[in-house]
Amino acid sequence: QSVLTQPPSRSGTPGQRVTISCSGTNSNIGSNTVNWYQQLPGTAPKLLIYTDDQRPSGVPDRFSGSKSGTSASLAISGLQSEDEADYYCASWDDSLNGHVVFGGGTKVTVL
Amino acid sequence: EVQLVESGGGLVKPGGSLKLSCAASGFTFNTYRMNWVRQAPGKGLEWVSSITSSSPYIAYADSLKGRFTISRDNAKNSLYLQMNSLRAEDTAVYYCARVQEGFSDSSPYYYLDYWGQGTLVTVSS
């Protein structure tokens, strides 16, 4: 049981917009920034979005993040076949003696 | 170029021990907090442990119950994870990751900006 709650799966056709939700509490998302990681099949996780809505250099602008209260969202606009991957949200949790908490991950399938 | 390369994984019997290493290059290792994160087969990411740049602050996931020890050697640009009393549920790919942390507009931020390729630990008789 993950501390942050994500839907197990999302799917879309090429060009569609897909959103992934991430729900937490006041001790994590409600008081700390949210980050998103992309894990392509058979590879290590890669930072996709940091501090709620910032993209690292090299991440396409079709990926965007947002946060409101104790929830966050990742949106993929103009879905492409190479976006098929697992996506994880993460945040710091003040109630766990300074621990990082992850969502359970969302598998995005491009139909 | 930032690189993190884990090593030391393998097959170990329940109750056994293993020490993982993470060799860092391409950045000033002794100025960054480092984390270990693991991923059981077919499962999600689980934070394992954290160590600050000069080792005064160390944290572990509660589920580890004192069996794991994180350490670092800044002179060797290396991070370690000593794992004792291993159980089947410790079977996972173990990743080391660099931490970016600080304050932006008075709000704290903390994220893992670079990850290694991972090393597989299999606990089985």
mmCIF file with all atom_site columns, C-alpha atoms in Angstrom, chain A:
data_model
loop_
_atom_site.group_PDB
_atom_site.id
_atom_site.type_symbol
_atom_site.label_atom_id
_atom_site.label_alt_id
_atom_site.label_comp_id
_atom_site.label_asym_id
_atom_site.label_entity_id
_atom_site.label_seq_id
_atom_site.pdbx_PDB_ins_code
_atom_site.Cartn_x
_atom_site.Cartn_y
_atom_site.Cartn_z
_atom_site.occupancy
_atom_site.B_iso_or_equiv
_atom_site.pdbx_formal_charge
_atom_site.auth_seq_id
_atom_site.auth_comp_id
_atom_site.auth_asym_id
_atom_site.auth_atom_id
_atom_site.pdbx_PDB_model_num
ATOM 1   C CA . GLN A 1 1   ? 0.000  0.000  0.000   1.00 0.00 ? 1   GLN A CA 1
ATOM 2   C CA . SER A 1 2   ? 1.706  3.185  -1.213  1.00 0.00 ? 2   SER A CA 1
ATOM 3   C CA . VAL A 1 3   ? 1.456  6.455  0.710   1.00 0.00 ? 3   VAL A CA 1
ATOM 4   C CA . LEU A 1 4   ? 0.535  8.355  -2.466  1.00 0.00 ? 4   LEU A CA 1
ATOM 5   C CA . THR A 1 5   ? -2.373 7.067  -4.545  1.00 0.00 ? 5   THR A CA 1
ATOM 6   C CA . GLN A 1 6   ? -2.203 6.776  -8.321  1.00 0.00 ? 6   GLN A CA 1
ATOM 7   C CA . PRO A 1 7   ? -4.446 4.952  -10.788 1.00 0.00 ? 7   PRO A CA 1
ATOM 8   C CA . PRO A 1 8   ? -2.836 1.661  -11.850 1.00 0.00 ? 8   PRO A CA 1
ATOM 9   C CA . SER A 1 9   ? -3.247 2.350  -15.546 1.00 0.00 ? 9   SER A CA 1
ATOM 10  C CA . ARG A 1 10  ? -4.136 4.882  -18.173 1.00 0.00 ? 10  ARG A CA 1
ATOM 11  C CA . SER A 1 11  ? -4.297 4.525  -21.942 1.00 0.00 ? 11  SER A CA 1
ATOM 12  C CA . GLY A 1 12  ? -4.749 6.662  -25.007 1.00 0.00 ? 12  GLY A CA 1
ATOM 13  C CA . THR A 1 13  ? -4.244 6.793  -28.725 1.00 0.00 ? 13  THR A CA 1
ATOM 14  C CA . PRO A 1 14  ? -1.407 8.735  -30.332 1.00 0.00 ? 14  PRO A CA 1
ATOM 15  C CA . GLY A 1 15  ? -2.054 12.467 -30.137 1.00 0.00 ? 15  GLY A CA 1
ATOM 16  C CA . GLN A 1 16  ? -4.468 12.237 -27.228 1.00 0.00 ? 16  GLN A CA 1
ATOM 17  C CA . ARG A 1 17  ? -4.058 13.912 -23.859 1.00 0.00 ? 17  ARG A CA 1
ATOM 18  C CA . VAL A 1 18  ? -3.655 11.644 -20.856 1.00 0.00 ? 18  VAL A CA 1
ATOM 19  C CA . THR A 1 19  ? -3.659 12.741 -17.230 1.00 0.00 ? 19  THR A CA 1
ATOM 20  C CA . ILE A 1 20  ? -2.431 10.859 -14.172 1.00 0.00 ? 20  ILE A CA 1
ATOM 21  C CA . SER A 1 21  ? -3.582 11.834 -10.702 1.00 0.00 ? 21  SER A CA 1
ATOM 22  C CA . CYS A 1 22  ? -1.612 11.536 -7.481  1.00 0.00 ? 22  CYS A CA 1
ATOM 23  C CA . SER A 1 23  ? -3.402 11.898 -4.171  1.00 0.00 ? 23  SER A CA 1
ATOM 24  C CA . GLY A 1 24  ? -1.706 12.457 -0.839  1.00 0.00 ? 24  GLY A CA 1
ATOM 25  C CA . THR A 1 25  ? -2.200 14.159 2.506   1.00 0.00 ? 25  THR A CA 1
ATOM 26  C CA . ASN A 1 26  ? -1.286 17.381 4.289   1.00 0.00 ? 26  ASN A CA 1
ATOM 27  C CA . SER A 1 27  ? 1.969  15.840 5.530   1.00 0.00 ? 27  SER A CA 1
ATOM 28  C CA . ASN A 1 28  ? 3.285  15.132 2.033   1.00 0.00 ? 28  ASN A CA 1
ATOM 29  C CA . ILE A 1 29  ? 1.776  16.759 -1.065  1.00 0.00 ? 29  ILE A CA 1
ATOM 30  C CA . GLY A 1 30  ? -0.108 19.317 1.006   1.00 0.00 ? 30  GLY A CA 1
ATOM 31  C CA . SER A 1 31  ? 3.099  20.798 2.396   1.00 0.00 ? 31  SER A CA 1
ATOM 32  C CA . ASN A 1 32  ? 5.847  19.704 0.014   1.00 0.00 ? 32  ASN A CA 1
ATOM 33  C CA . THR A 1 33  ? 6.557  19.772 -3.691  1.00 0.00 ? 33  THR A CA 1
ATOM 34  C CA . VAL A 1 34  ? 5.721  16.874 -6.004  1.00 0.00 ? 34  VAL A CA 1
ATOM 35  C CA . ASN A 1 35  ? 8.023  15.168 -8.451  1.00 0.00 ? 35  ASN A CA 1
ATOM 36  C CA . TRP A 1 36  ? 7.287  12.747 -11.254 1.00 0.00 ? 36  TRP A CA 1
ATOM 37  C CA . TYR A 1 37  ? 9.492  9.975  -12.594 1.00 0.00 ? 37  TYR A CA 1
ATOM 38  C CA . GLN A 1 38  ? 9.209  8.087  -15.851 1.00 0.00 ? 38  GLN A CA 1
ATOM 39  C CA . GLN A 1 39  ? 10.375 4.490  -16.076 1.00 0.00 ? 39  GLN A CA 1
ATOM 40  C CA . LEU A 1 40  ? 10.604 3.072  -19.566 1.00 0.00 ? 40  LEU A CA 1
ATOM 41  C CA . PRO A 1 41  ? 10.462 -0.730 -19.801 1.00 0.00 ? 41  PRO A CA 1
ATOM 42  C CA . GLY A 1 42  ? 13.614 -2.359 -18.467 1.00 0.00 ? 42  GLY A CA 1
ATOM 43  C CA . THR A 1 43  ? 15.294 0.901  -17.500 1.00 0.00 ? 43  THR A CA 1
ATOM 44  C CA . ALA A 1 44  ? 15.939 2.971  -14.392 1.00 0.00 ? 44  ALA A CA 1
ATOM 45  C CA . PRO A 1 45  ? 13.548 5.739  -13.369 1.00 0.00 ? 45  PRO A CA 1
ATOM 46  C CA . LYS A 1 46  ? 14.220 9.163  -14.832 1.00 0.00 ? 46  LYS A CA 1
ATOM 47  C CA . LEU A 1 47  ? 13.220 12.536 -13.420 1.00 0.00 ? 47  LEU A CA 1
ATOM 48  C CA . LEU A 1 48  ? 10.359 13.930 -15.519 1.00 0.00 ? 48  LEU A CA 1
ATOM 49  C CA . ILE A 1 49  ? 8.883  16.797 -13.466 1.00 0.00 ? 49  ILE A CA 1
ATOM 50  C CA . TYR A 1 50  ? 10.293 18.418 -10.324 1.00 0.00 ? 50  TYR A CA 1
ATOM 51  C CA . THR A 1 51  ? 8.921  20.950 -7.828  1.00 0.00 ? 51  THR A CA 1
ATOM 52  C CA . ASP A 1 52  ? 5.359  20.425 -9.019  1.00 0.00 ? 52  ASP A CA 1
ATOM 53  C CA . ASP A 1 53  ? 5.657  21.785 -12.544 1.00 0.00 ? 53  ASP A CA 1
ATOM 54  C CA . GLN A 1 54  ? 9.268  22.149 -13.689 1.00 0.00 ? 54  GLN A CA 1
ATOM 55  C CA . ARG A 1 55  ? 10.754 20.115 -16.521 1.00 0.00 ? 55  ARG A CA 1
ATOM 56  C CA . PRO A 1 56  ? 14.440 19.145 -16.539 1.00 0.00 ? 56  PRO A CA 1
ATOM 57  C CA . SER A 1 57  ? 16.388 20.008 -19.619 1.00 0.00 ? 57  SER A CA 1
ATOM 58  C CA . GLY A 1 58  ? 15.567 17.586 -22.434 1.00 0.00 ? 58  GLY A CA 1
ATOM 59  C CA . VAL A 1 59  ? 12.065 16.666 -21.272 1.00 0.00 ? 59  VAL A CA 1
ATOM 60  C CA . PRO A 1 60  ? 9.540  17.510 -24.016 1.00 0.00 ? 60  PRO A CA 1
ATOM 61  C CA . ASP A 1 61  ? 7.022  20.235 -23.219 1.00 0.00 ? 61  ASP A CA 1
ATOM 62  C CA . ARG A 1 62  ? 4.141  17.836 -23.869 1.00 0.00 ? 62  ARG A CA 1
ATOM 63  C CA . PHE A 1 63  ? 4.746  16.731 -20.273 1.00 0.00 ? 63  PHE A CA 1
ATOM 64  C CA . SER A 1 64  ? 3.341  19.066 -17.621 1.00 0.00 ? 64  SER A CA 1
ATOM 65  C CA . GLY A 1 65  ? 2.713  18.916 -13.906 1.00 0.00 ? 65  GLY A CA 1
ATOM 66  C CA . SER A 1 66  ? 0.349  20.682 -11.562 1.00 0.00 ? 66  SER A CA 1
ATOM 67  C CA . LYS A 1 67  ? -0.637 20.593 -7.910  1.00 0.00 ? 67  LYS A CA 1
ATOM 68  C CA . SER A 1 68  ? -3.592 21.727 -5.880  1.00 0.00 ? 68  SER A CA 1
ATOM 69  C CA . GLY A 1 69  ? -3.959 21.104 -2.173  1.00 0.00 ? 69  GLY A CA 1
ATOM 70  C CA . THR A 1 70  ? -3.146 17.477 -1.445  1.00 0.00 ? 70  THR A CA 1
ATOM 71  C CA . SER A 1 71  ? -3.340 16.281 -5.045  1.00 0.00 ? 71  SER A CA 1
ATOM 72  C CA . ALA A 1 72  ? -1.120 16.535 -8.079  1.00 0.00 ? 72  ALA A CA 1
ATOM 73  C CA . SER A 1 73  ? -1.441 15.669 -11.746 1.00 0.00 ? 73  SER A CA 1
ATOM 74  C CA . LEU A 1 74  ? 0.798  14.788 -14.639 1.00 0.00 ? 74  LEU A CA 1
ATOM 75  C CA . ALA A 1 75  ? -0.494 15.526 -18.113 1.00 0.00 ? 75  ALA A CA 1
ATOM 76  C CA . ILE A 1 76  ? 0.868  14.142 -21.350 1.00 0.00 ? 76  ILE A CA 1
ATOM 77  C CA . SER A 1 77  ? -0.349 16.105 -24.349 1.00 0.00 ? 77  SER A CA 1
ATOM 78  C CA . GLY A 1 78  ? 0.029  14.721 -27.841 1.00 0.00 ? 78  GLY A CA 1
ATOM 79  C CA . LEU A 1 79  ? 0.687  11.194 -26.616 1.00 0.00 ? 79  LEU A CA 1
ATOM 80  C CA . GLN A 1 80  ? 3.418  9.363  -28.506 1.00 0.00 ? 80  GLN A CA 1
ATOM 81  C CA . SER A 1 81  ? 4.337  5.690  -28.673 1.00 0.00 ? 81  SER A CA 1
ATOM 82  C CA . GLU A 1 82  ? 7.600  6.337  -26.830 1.00 0.00 ? 82  GLU A CA 1
ATOM 83  C CA . ASP A 1 83  ? 5.616  7.641  -23.847 1.00 0.00 ? 83  ASP A CA 1
ATOM 84  C CA . GLU A 1 84  ? 4.503  4.101  -23.022 1.00 0.00 ? 84  GLU A CA 1
ATOM 85  C CA . ALA A 1 85  ? 6.019  3.667  -19.570 1.00 0.00 ? 85  ALA A CA 1
ATOM 86  C CA . ASP A 1 86  ? 5.386  3.589  -15.839 1.00 0.00 ? 86  ASP A CA 1
ATOM 87  C CA . TYR A 1 87  ? 4.992  6.954  -14.141 1.00 0.00 ? 87  TYR A CA 1
ATOM 88  C CA . TYR A 1 88  ? 5.533  7.561  -10.421 1.00 0.00 ? 88  TYR A CA 1
ATOM 89  C CA . CYS A 1 89  ? 4.747  10.580 -8.305  1.00 0.00 ? 89  CYS A CA 1
ATOM 90  C CA . ALA A 1 90  ? 6.807  11.285 -5.212  1.00 0.00 ? 90  ALA A CA 1
ATOM 91  C CA . SER A 1 91  ? 7.007  13.781 -2.389  1.00 0.00 ? 91  SER A CA 1
ATOM 92  C CA . TRP A 1 92  ? 8.689  14.376 0.931   1.00 0.00 ? 92  TRP A CA 1
ATOM 93  C CA . ASP A 1 93  ? 6.604  13.368 3.939   1.00 0.00 ? 93  ASP A CA 1
ATOM 94  C CA . ASP A 1 94  ? 6.962  15.417 7.106   1.00 0.00 ? 94  ASP A CA 1
ATOM 95  C CA . SER A 1 95  ? 5.330  12.763 9.291   1.00 0.00 ? 95  SER A CA 1
ATOM 96  C CA . LEU A 1 96  ? 7.814  10.001 8.502   1.00 0.00 ? 96  LEU A CA 1
ATOM 97  C CA . ASN A 1 97  ? 10.947 11.495 10.020  1.00 0.00 ? 97  ASN A CA 1
ATOM 98  C CA . GLY A 1 98  ? 11.929 12.943 6.681   1.00 0.00 ? 98  GLY A CA 1
ATOM 99  C CA . HIS A 1 99  ? 11.212 10.210 4.195   1.00 0.00 ? 99  HIS A CA 1
ATOM 100 C CA . VAL A 1 100 ? 10.490 10.221 0.485   1.00 0.00 ? 100 VAL A CA 1
ATOM 101 C CA . VAL A 1 101 ? 7.181  8.627  -0.403  1.00 0.00 ? 101 VAL A CA 1
ATOM 102 C CA . PHE A 1 102 ? 6.175  7.303  -3.804  1.00 0.00 ? 102 PHE A CA 1
ATOM 103 C CA . GLY A 1 103 ? 2.909  6.560  -5.509  1.00 0.00 ? 103 GLY A CA 1
ATOM 104 C CA . GLY A 1 104 ? 2.240  3.025  -6.633  1.00 0.00 ? 104 GLY A CA 1
ATOM 105 C CA . GLY A 1 105 ? 2.880  3.910  -10.255 1.00 0.00 ? 105 GLY A CA 1
ATOM 106 C CA . THR A 1 106 ? 0.677  4.283  -13.320 1.00 0.00 ? 106 THR A CA 1
ATOM 107 C CA . LYS A 1 107 ? 1.220  2.232  -16.443 1.00 0.00 ? 107 LYS A CA 1
ATOM 108 C CA . VAL A 1 108 ? 0.529  4.319  -19.540 1.00 0.00 ? 108 VAL A CA 1
ATOM 109 C CA . THR A 1 109 ? -0.340 2.319  -22.644 1.00 0.00 ? 109 THR A CA 1
ATOM 110 C CA . VAL A 1 110 ? -0.419 3.840  -26.113 1.00 0.00 ? 110 VAL A CA 1
ATOM 111 C CA . LEU A 1 111 ? -3.129 2.071  -28.077 1.00 0.00 ? 111 LEU A CA 1
#
